[in-house]
Tab-separated table of C-alpha atoms in Angstrom:
chain	number	residue	atom	x	y	z
A	1	MET	CA	11.704	102.218	-69.930
A	2	LYS	CA	12.637	103.114	-73.262
A	3	ILE	CA	13.190	99.665	-75.233
A	4	ALA	CA	16.750	98.929	-76.354
A	5	LYS	CA	16.483	98.671	-80.335
A	6	LYS	CA	19.602	97.057	-80.708
A	7	ASN	CA	21.486	94.478	-78.522
A	8	PRO	CA	24.854	93.891	-79.722
A	9	GLY	CA	25.810	90.132	-78.982
A	10	ARG	CA	22.381	89.061	-78.871
A	11	LEU	CA	20.286	90.452	-81.965
A	12	SER	CA	22.208	88.651	-85.337
A	13	ASN	CA	22.011	90.298	-88.646
A	14	LYS	CA	21.058	86.895	-89.805
A	15	THR	CA	18.450	85.837	-87.610
A	16	GLU	CA	17.459	83.202	-89.311
A	17	ASP	CA	20.725	81.418	-89.152
A	18	ASP	CA	20.672	81.442	-85.292
A	19	PRO	CA	19.917	77.858	-84.470
A	20	ARG	CA	17.695	79.267	-81.882
A	21	TRP	CA	15.532	80.642	-84.473
A	22	LYS	CA	14.492	77.444	-85.650
A	23	ALA	CA	14.029	76.474	-82.387
A	24	LEU	CA	11.525	79.260	-82.249
A	25	VAL	CA	10.014	78.200	-85.928
A	26	ASP	CA	9.811	75.075	-84.235
A	27	ARG	CA	7.980	76.028	-81.131
A	28	GLN	CA	10.565	73.274	-79.517
A	29	ILE	CA	9.635	72.712	-75.542
A	30	SER	CA	13.127	71.764	-75.012
A	31	ALA	CA	14.358	74.953	-75.600
A	32	SER	CA	12.245	76.502	-72.938
A	33	ASP	CA	14.665	76.791	-70.476
A	34	GLN	CA	17.632	77.542	-72.244
A	35	PHE	CA	16.539	81.040	-73.886
A	36	VAL	CA	13.593	83.695	-74.621
A	37	TYR	CA	13.220	85.759	-77.404
A	38	ALA	CA	11.779	89.474	-77.749
A	39	VAL	CA	10.052	91.358	-80.328
A	40	MET	CA	11.039	95.020	-80.628
A	41	THR	CA	8.110	96.407	-81.849
A	42	THR	CA	5.678	95.248	-79.108
A	43	GLY	CA	7.950	95.244	-76.165
A	44	VAL	CA	7.563	91.561	-74.650
A	45	TYR	CA	9.315	88.687	-74.890
A	46	CYS	CA	8.489	85.017	-74.806
A	47	LYS	CA	9.153	81.352	-74.692
A	48	PRO	CA	10.096	79.976	-77.660
A	49	CYS	CA	7.713	77.041	-77.522
A	50	SER	CA	4.677	79.905	-76.861
A	51	PRO	CA	2.012	79.599	-79.322
A	52	THR	CA	1.856	83.247	-80.097
A	53	LYS	CA	2.476	84.608	-84.286
A	54	LEU	CA	5.899	83.955	-85.030
A	55	PRO	CA	7.770	87.379	-85.412
A	56	ARG	CA	9.422	88.843	-88.272
A	57	PRO	CA	12.939	87.873	-87.961
A	58	GLU	CA	14.564	91.297	-88.164
A	59	ASN	CA	12.521	92.533	-85.091
A	60	VAL	CA	13.550	89.401	-82.919
A	61	VAL	CA	16.453	89.713	-80.141
A	62	PHE	CA	17.242	86.448	-77.943
A	63	PHE	CA	18.518	86.463	-74.244
A	64	ASP	CA	19.572	83.546	-72.162
A	65	THR	CA	17.110	84.593	-69.506
A	66	ALA	CA	14.037	86.118	-68.662
A	67	ALA	CA	15.790	88.630	-66.133
A	68	GLN	CA	18.707	89.814	-68.963
A	69	ALA	CA	15.233	90.315	-71.234
A	70	GLU	CA	13.553	92.737	-68.565
A	71	ALA	CA	17.120	94.355	-67.827
A	72	ALA	CA	16.949	95.599	-71.229
A	73	GLY	CA	13.753	97.090	-70.863
A	74	TYR	CA	11.242	94.285	-72.305
A	75	ARG	CA	8.004	93.057	-69.935
A	76	PRO	CA	6.809	89.239	-70.330
A	77	SER	CA	3.805	88.505	-72.423
A	78	LYS	CA	0.609	87.761	-70.239
A	79	ARG	CA	1.067	84.142	-72.213
A	80	ALA	CA	4.822	83.852	-71.255
A	81	ASP	CA	3.194	83.675	-67.475
A	82	LYS	CA	0.879	80.836	-68.832
A	83	ASP	CA	3.320	79.054	-70.469
A	84	GLN	CA	5.706	78.983	-67.477
A	85	ILE	CA	3.444	77.646	-65.198
A	86	SER	CA	2.533	74.587	-67.858
A	87	ILE	CA	6.243	74.000	-68.394
A	88	ASN	CA	7.134	73.706	-64.378
A	89	GLN	CA	3.877	71.280	-64.519
A	90	LYS	CA	5.606	69.179	-67.560
A	91	HIS	CA	9.285	69.448	-65.806
A	92	ALA	CA	8.135	68.231	-62.197
A	93	SER	CA	5.801	65.784	-63.903
A	94	MET	CA	8.973	64.193	-65.996
A	95	VAL	CA	11.292	64.701	-62.530
A	96	SER	CA	9.013	62.859	-60.774
A	97	GLU	CA	8.674	59.737	-63.172
A	98	VAL	CA	11.906	59.841	-63.466
A	99	CYS	CA	12.626	59.560	-59.357
A	100	ARG	CA	10.138	56.413	-59.543
A	101	GLU	CA	12.401	54.891	-62.052
A	102	ILE	CA	15.502	55.417	-59.904
A	103	ASP	CA	13.788	54.225	-56.709
A	104	LEU	CA	12.855	51.090	-58.410
A	105	SER	CA	16.181	50.704	-60.504
A	106	GLU	CA	18.820	48.097	-59.232
A	107	GLU	CA	21.251	50.116	-61.203
A	108	LEU	CA	21.816	53.906	-61.105
A	109	PRO	CA	20.212	55.329	-64.309
A	110	ASN	CA	22.211	56.501	-67.155
A	111	LEU	CA	22.164	60.552	-67.358
A	112	ASN	CA	22.342	60.196	-71.525
A	113	GLU	CA	19.325	57.530	-71.081
A	114	MET	CA	17.168	59.445	-68.571
A	115	ALA	CA	17.853	62.857	-71.098
A	116	MET	CA	16.748	60.537	-74.108
A	117	LYS	CA	13.297	59.123	-72.715
A	118	ALA	CA	12.830	62.670	-71.693
A	119	GLY	CA	13.244	64.232	-75.000
A	120	ILE	CA	15.860	66.940	-74.326
A	121	SER	CA	19.758	67.018	-73.982
A	122	PRO	CA	21.700	65.526	-71.003
A	123	PHE	CA	22.852	69.205	-69.690
A	124	HIS	CA	18.811	70.499	-69.815
A	125	PHE	CA	18.066	67.707	-67.901
A	126	HIS	CA	20.564	67.785	-65.615
A	127	ARG	CA	19.708	71.292	-64.756
A	128	ILE	CA	15.776	70.646	-64.621
A	129	PHE	CA	16.498	67.485	-62.364
A	130	LYS	CA	19.133	69.519	-60.155
A	131	LYS	CA	16.377	72.669	-59.927
A	132	ILE	CA	13.392	70.277	-58.863
A	133	THR	CA	14.926	67.842	-56.370
A	134	GLY	CA	18.373	69.739	-55.117
A	135	LEU	CA	20.363	67.115	-56.155
A	136	THR	CA	22.139	65.932	-59.201
A	137	PRO	CA	20.402	62.548	-60.918
A	138	LYS	CA	23.298	60.329	-59.564
A	139	ALA	CA	23.189	61.634	-55.871
A	140	TYR	CA	19.767	61.303	-55.907
A	141	GLY	CA	20.131	57.802	-57.043
A	142	LEU	CA	22.532	56.876	-54.288
A	143	ALA	CA	20.432	58.530	-51.560
A	144	SER	CA	17.408	56.534	-52.849
A	145	ARG	CA	19.612	53.646	-53.009
A	146	LYS	CA	20.840	53.857	-49.125
A	147	ASN	CA	17.521	54.891	-47.939
A	148	ARG	CA	16.029	51.418	-49.853
A	149	VAL	CA	18.633	48.982	-48.497
A	150	ARG	CA	18.443	50.889	-44.590
A	151	ASN	CA	14.191	50.379	-44.772
A	152	GLN	CA	14.365	46.500	-46.112
A	153	LEU	CA	17.073	45.366	-43.821
A	154	ALA	CA	14.589	46.777	-41.203
A	155	LEU	CA	11.548	45.515	-42.115
A	156	ALA	CA	12.053	42.033	-44.254
A	157	THR	CA	12.469	38.980	-42.209
A	158	THR	CA	15.677	37.823	-43.692
A	159	VAL	CA	18.434	39.189	-45.407
A	160	THR	CA	17.449	37.547	-48.386
A	161	ASP	CA	13.957	38.792	-48.262
A	162	ALA	CA	15.603	42.309	-47.839
A	163	LEU	CA	17.316	41.644	-50.922
A	164	TYR	CA	14.947	41.489	-53.365
A	165	GLU	CA	12.636	43.384	-51.631
A	166	ALA	CA	15.155	46.732	-51.877
A	167	GLY	CA	15.037	45.725	-55.854
A	168	TYR	CA	18.450	43.974	-56.070
A	169	ASN	CA	18.984	40.466	-58.511
A	170	SER	CA	22.395	40.052	-57.050
A	171	ASN	CA	23.725	38.912	-53.981
A	172	SER	CA	27.424	40.121	-54.497
A	173	ARG	CA	25.604	43.557	-55.661
A	174	PHE	CA	23.423	44.005	-52.802
A	175	TYR	CA	26.414	43.288	-49.928
A	176	GLU	CA	28.883	45.536	-52.049
A	177	ASP	CA	26.241	48.603	-51.880
A	178	ALA	CA	25.051	47.359	-47.960
A	179	GLN	CA	29.157	47.563	-46.811
A	180	ASN	CA	29.494	50.928	-48.655
A	181	ILE	CA	26.158	52.773	-47.490
A	182	LEU	CA	25.967	50.910	-43.990
A	183	GLY	CA	29.498	50.819	-43.031
A	184	MET	CA	29.005	47.729	-41.670
A	185	LYS	CA	27.562	43.978	-43.033
A	186	PRO	CA	23.853	43.421	-43.768
A	187	THR	CA	23.388	41.019	-41.107
A	188	GLU	CA	25.163	43.399	-38.584
A	189	TYR	CA	23.192	46.285	-39.218
A	190	ARG	CA	19.961	44.136	-38.783
A	191	ALA	CA	21.006	43.056	-35.314
A	192	GLY	CA	21.443	46.485	-34.126
A	193	GLY	CA	24.897	47.008	-35.172
A	194	VAL	CA	26.320	43.831	-32.865
A	195	ASN	CA	30.144	43.021	-33.542
A	196	VAL	CA	30.132	46.385	-35.158
A	197	SER	CA	33.058	48.691	-33.847
A	198	ILE	CA	32.450	52.546	-33.483
A	199	LYS	CA	34.981	54.642	-31.679
A	200	PHE	CA	33.954	57.452	-29.741
A	201	ALA	CA	35.065	60.119	-27.031
A	202	LEU	CA	33.897	62.683	-24.892
A	203	GLY	CA	35.060	66.043	-24.531
A	204	GLU	CA	34.427	69.573	-23.134
A	205	CYS	CA	33.999	72.848	-24.934
A	206	SER	CA	32.232	75.941	-24.050
A	207	LEU	CA	29.003	74.596	-24.613
A	208	GLY	CA	29.307	71.874	-22.507
A	209	SER	CA	30.246	68.136	-22.771
A	210	ILE	CA	30.135	66.721	-26.246
A	211	LEU	CA	30.485	63.500	-27.697
A	212	VAL	CA	32.371	62.738	-30.892
A	213	ALA	CA	31.352	59.183	-32.617
A	214	GLN	CA	32.811	57.537	-35.817
A	215	SER	CA	31.932	54.644	-37.933
A	216	ASP	CA	34.284	53.308	-40.579
A	217	LYS	CA	32.493	55.961	-43.093
A	218	GLY	CA	33.199	58.925	-40.960
A	219	ILE	CA	31.799	60.578	-38.049
A	220	CYS	CA	28.105	59.584	-37.232
A	221	ALA	CA	27.489	61.943	-34.201
A	222	ILE	CA	28.268	64.534	-32.767
A	223	LEU	CA	26.236	65.245	-29.141
A	224	LEU	CA	25.827	68.139	-26.980
A	225	GLY	CA	24.690	68.169	-23.371
A	226	ASP	CA	24.980	68.908	-19.885
A	227	ASP	CA	25.430	64.987	-18.333
A	228	PRO	CA	27.934	63.009	-20.190
A	229	ASP	CA	26.247	59.665	-18.902
A	230	LYS	CA	23.398	60.740	-20.721
A	231	LEU	CA	24.992	61.736	-23.851
A	232	ILE	CA	26.707	58.212	-24.049
A	233	ARG	CA	22.970	56.770	-22.973
A	234	ASP	CA	21.472	58.703	-25.974
A	235	PHE	CA	24.178	56.927	-28.498
A	236	GLN	CA	23.995	53.914	-27.213
A	237	ASP	CA	20.134	53.749	-28.416
A	238	GLN	CA	21.436	54.191	-31.677
A	239	PHE	CA	23.430	50.674	-31.956
A	240	PRO	CA	22.054	49.374	-28.786
A	241	LYS	CA	24.558	46.024	-29.406
A	242	ALA	CA	27.489	47.870	-31.425
A	243	ASN	CA	30.860	47.428	-29.804
A	244	LEU	CA	31.596	50.999	-28.485
A	245	ILE	CA	35.406	51.676	-28.184
A	246	GLY	CA	36.886	54.468	-26.247
A	247	GLY	CA	39.230	56.683	-28.540
A	248	ASP	CA	42.619	56.309	-28.715
A	249	ALA	CA	45.172	58.848	-28.810
A	250	ASP	CA	44.468	59.686	-32.757
A	251	PHE	CA	40.822	59.754	-31.887
A	252	GLU	CA	41.180	61.927	-29.240
A	253	LYS	CA	43.020	64.384	-31.794
A	254	LEU	CA	39.908	64.136	-34.030
A	255	VAL	CA	37.731	65.063	-31.118
A	256	ALA	CA	39.824	68.347	-30.587
A	257	VAL	CA	39.386	68.886	-34.279
A	258	VAL	CA	35.695	69.147	-33.831
A	259	VAL	CA	35.840	70.800	-30.475
A	260	GLY	CA	38.204	73.542	-32.407
A	261	PHE	CA	35.685	74.137	-34.716
A	262	VAL	CA	32.725	74.702	-31.856
A	263	GLU	CA	35.102	77.289	-30.404
A	264	SER	CA	36.426	78.904	-33.578
A	265	PRO	CA	33.686	77.912	-36.605
A	266	GLU	CA	35.195	80.405	-39.296
A	267	ILE	CA	38.193	77.289	-39.650
A	268	GLY	CA	35.932	74.787	-40.896
A	269	LEU	CA	35.706	71.252	-40.369
A	270	ASN	CA	37.306	69.170	-42.986
A	271	LEU	CA	36.063	65.606	-41.757
A	272	PRO	CA	34.395	62.742	-43.596
A	273	LEU	CA	30.360	62.401	-42.343
A	274	ASP	CA	28.820	59.432	-41.940
A	275	LEU	CA	24.779	60.882	-42.890
A	276	ARG	CA	22.005	58.586	-41.540
A	277	GLY	CA	18.811	59.892	-42.878
A	278	THR	CA	16.026	59.814	-46.031
A	279	VAL	CA	16.470	61.331	-49.102
A	280	PHE	CA	14.786	64.537	-47.917
A	281	GLN	CA	16.597	64.780	-44.939
A	282	GLU	CA	20.040	64.481	-46.333
A	283	ARG	CA	18.784	67.265	-48.927
A	284	VAL	CA	17.915	69.606	-46.088
A	285	TRP	CA	20.999	68.872	-44.091
A	286	GLN	CA	23.673	69.331	-46.907
A	287	ALA	CA	21.477	72.940	-47.860
A	288	LEU	CA	22.627	73.184	-44.512
A	289	ARG	CA	25.918	72.844	-45.080
A	290	GLU	CA	25.800	76.062	-47.508
A	291	ILE	CA	24.716	78.358	-45.045
A	292	PRO	CA	27.691	80.727	-44.248
A	293	VAL	CA	29.115	81.105	-40.576
A	294	GLY	CA	27.552	84.414	-39.280
A	295	ALA	CA	24.385	83.830	-41.693
A	296	THR	CA	21.224	82.486	-40.855
A	297	VAL	CA	18.330	81.574	-42.983
A	298	THR	CA	14.375	80.786	-42.075
A	299	TYR	CA	12.707	77.535	-42.254
A	300	THR	CA	10.798	79.213	-45.119
A	301	GLU	CA	14.033	79.908	-46.939
A	302	LEU	CA	15.500	76.849	-46.501
A	303	ALA	CA	12.756	75.116	-47.905
A	304	LYS	CA	13.003	77.373	-50.525
A	305	MET	CA	17.020	76.653	-51.317
A	306	ILE	CA	16.098	72.953	-51.733
A	307	GLY	CA	13.090	74.050	-53.954
A	308	MET	CA	10.268	72.873	-52.012
A	309	PRO	CA	8.828	75.643	-50.838
A	310	ASN	CA	5.946	74.529	-49.262
A	311	SER	CA	7.363	71.765	-47.255
A	312	VAL	CA	8.361	73.680	-44.218
A	313	ARG	CA	7.061	71.907	-41.431
A	314	ALA	CA	9.132	68.823	-43.196
A	315	VAL	CA	12.137	70.984	-43.264
A	316	ALA	CA	11.873	72.074	-39.650
A	317	ASN	CA	11.273	68.091	-38.956
A	318	ALA	CA	14.630	67.529	-40.714
A	319	CYS	CA	16.525	70.055	-39.101
A	320	GLY	CA	15.540	68.207	-35.717
A	321	ALA	CA	16.143	64.705	-36.674
A	322	ASN	CA	19.970	65.873	-37.140
A	323	LYS	CA	22.899	64.323	-34.936
A	324	LEU	CA	25.741	66.207	-36.026
A	325	ALA	CA	25.897	68.945	-34.117
A	326	VAL	CA	27.609	72.087	-35.691
A	327	ALA	CA	28.779	69.971	-38.426
A	328	ILE	CA	25.549	70.201	-40.091
A	329	PRO	CA	24.690	73.435	-38.761
A	330	CYS	CA	20.811	73.415	-38.151
A	331	HIS	CA	21.359	76.071	-35.271
A	332	ARG	CA	21.385	78.926	-38.271
A	333	VAL	CA	18.085	78.163	-38.891
A	334	ILE	CA	15.502	80.737	-37.073
A	335	ARG	CA	11.735	81.613	-37.117
A	336	SER	CA	10.306	84.135	-39.787
A	337	ASP	CA	10.030	86.661	-36.580
A	338	GLY	CA	13.838	86.382	-36.292
A	339	SER	CA	13.173	84.351	-32.776
A	340	LEU	CA	15.057	81.618	-31.965
A	341	SER	CA	12.903	78.521	-32.366
A	342	GLY	CA	13.935	74.964	-30.946
A	343	TYR	CA	17.163	73.296	-30.896
A	344	ARG	CA	17.617	69.615	-30.181
A	345	TRP	CA	20.497	70.546	-27.591
A	346	GLY	CA	18.860	73.648	-26.256
A	347	VAL	CA	17.894	76.988	-27.177
A	348	GLU	CA	20.447	78.587	-24.806
A	349	ARG	CA	23.423	76.755	-27.021
A	350	LYS	CA	21.976	77.688	-30.406
A	351	LYS	CA	22.214	81.055	-29.038
A	352	LYS	CA	25.612	81.006	-27.972
A	353	LEU	CA	26.344	79.562	-31.074
A	354	LEU	CA	24.879	81.794	-33.209
A	355	ALA	CA	26.332	84.965	-30.942
A	356	LYS	CA	29.722	83.391	-31.604
A	357	GLU	CA	29.416	83.384	-35.313
A	358	ASN	CA	27.970	86.637	-35.630
A	359	SER	CA	30.882	88.236	-34.041
A	360	ILE	CA	33.114	86.474	-36.371
A	361	SER	CA	31.378	87.619	-39.408
A	362	THR	CA	28.738	89.706	-40.832
A	363	VAL	CA	27.767	88.006	-43.898
A	364	THR	CA	24.127	88.109	-45.044
A	365	ILE	CA	22.198	85.272	-46.784
A	366	THR	CA	21.288	87.586	-50.084
A	367	GLY	CA	20.761	85.523	-52.964
A	368	LEU	CA	21.572	82.282	-51.125
A	369	ALA	CA	17.800	81.228	-51.539
A	370	GLY	CA	18.416	80.367	-55.128
A	371	SER	CA	21.511	78.067	-54.813
A	372	THR	CA	21.015	74.494	-55.547
A	373	ASP	CA	24.721	73.749	-55.576
A	374	TYR	CA	24.983	71.648	-52.676
A	375	ILE	CA	28.336	69.892	-51.167
A	376	THR	CA	27.940	66.500	-52.504
A	377	GLU	CA	31.790	64.976	-53.050
A	378	GLY	CA	31.758	62.188	-55.381
A	379	LEU	CA	28.423	62.632	-56.012
A	380	ASN	CA	27.849	64.788	-59.026
A	381	MET	CA	27.265	63.214	-62.469
């Protein structure tokens, strides 16, 4: 491919006045994800931090991404490949350290402060963190806090012990967070949901019987099955001491909305959900909600979607732990050979759901595996 000698909009007449030139001269690591530079005389491109010989400014052209450089006919330098591995390792180490800090912190860390510690801009830090974890820093912090509160309430001898073990120094902050996270008081959660009211109702749909339950925070369960009594028993096992209340007329309307969504998935389901899982599980569930109606992904592709390609088995387990049938569409995940794998509510139901959705849309999943813009209302920092 012939190398473009001129690239209007990228090659500056005064390269030395371009701030990217200074970043290149200084070998700024923080600029590594912001642009690449190509050398017209050699036909290769590199990261600005690459310890190669500094080219003459009149021979340099800047690109926002490596893909743009390659589209213009440049090839990556051998050093660039090694540099990228090193940069990825540094980013992973940085994010891992930040996650540990968030996990141990009572307050949600400030984005600017975290970026300052890492020595990069807030925008750059936010982008790297989300690329690696699949969540914004704030979303990760909220999910981590939720997981910590639940774990300590289950393990600690008293609520007071749980308070301190979860990293809180203030009673008021702990109780405020616990109420928001659990939808009930900490003492009620420890007691298995005693005196907590959860509305539920049974219905029928083309997939059989359906149970819909709602806490103060939102829909906490959508269960499918053949036996209504078994559905109720399964739900009672989750909150053995909760006050289960049969739905009133208004709640029956909500159940009708869910049933309508099962029958016509193209209408969408715009209802608040009460997700109850680990940080990792919730990342998987949010990614599942990004899969369009009529499309499917493999477990391997789903693992790539959340930026963890080596966690295929854990991703499959997270799908199996989903208690919100259809709302969290784990039925849209299939095996690499295209066959249908296990489904919490039966492979036949999975087959029917996919057939129904496929008749509505022929959307493909092309390009989705690179997306990290998860549906996380109220969590974006």
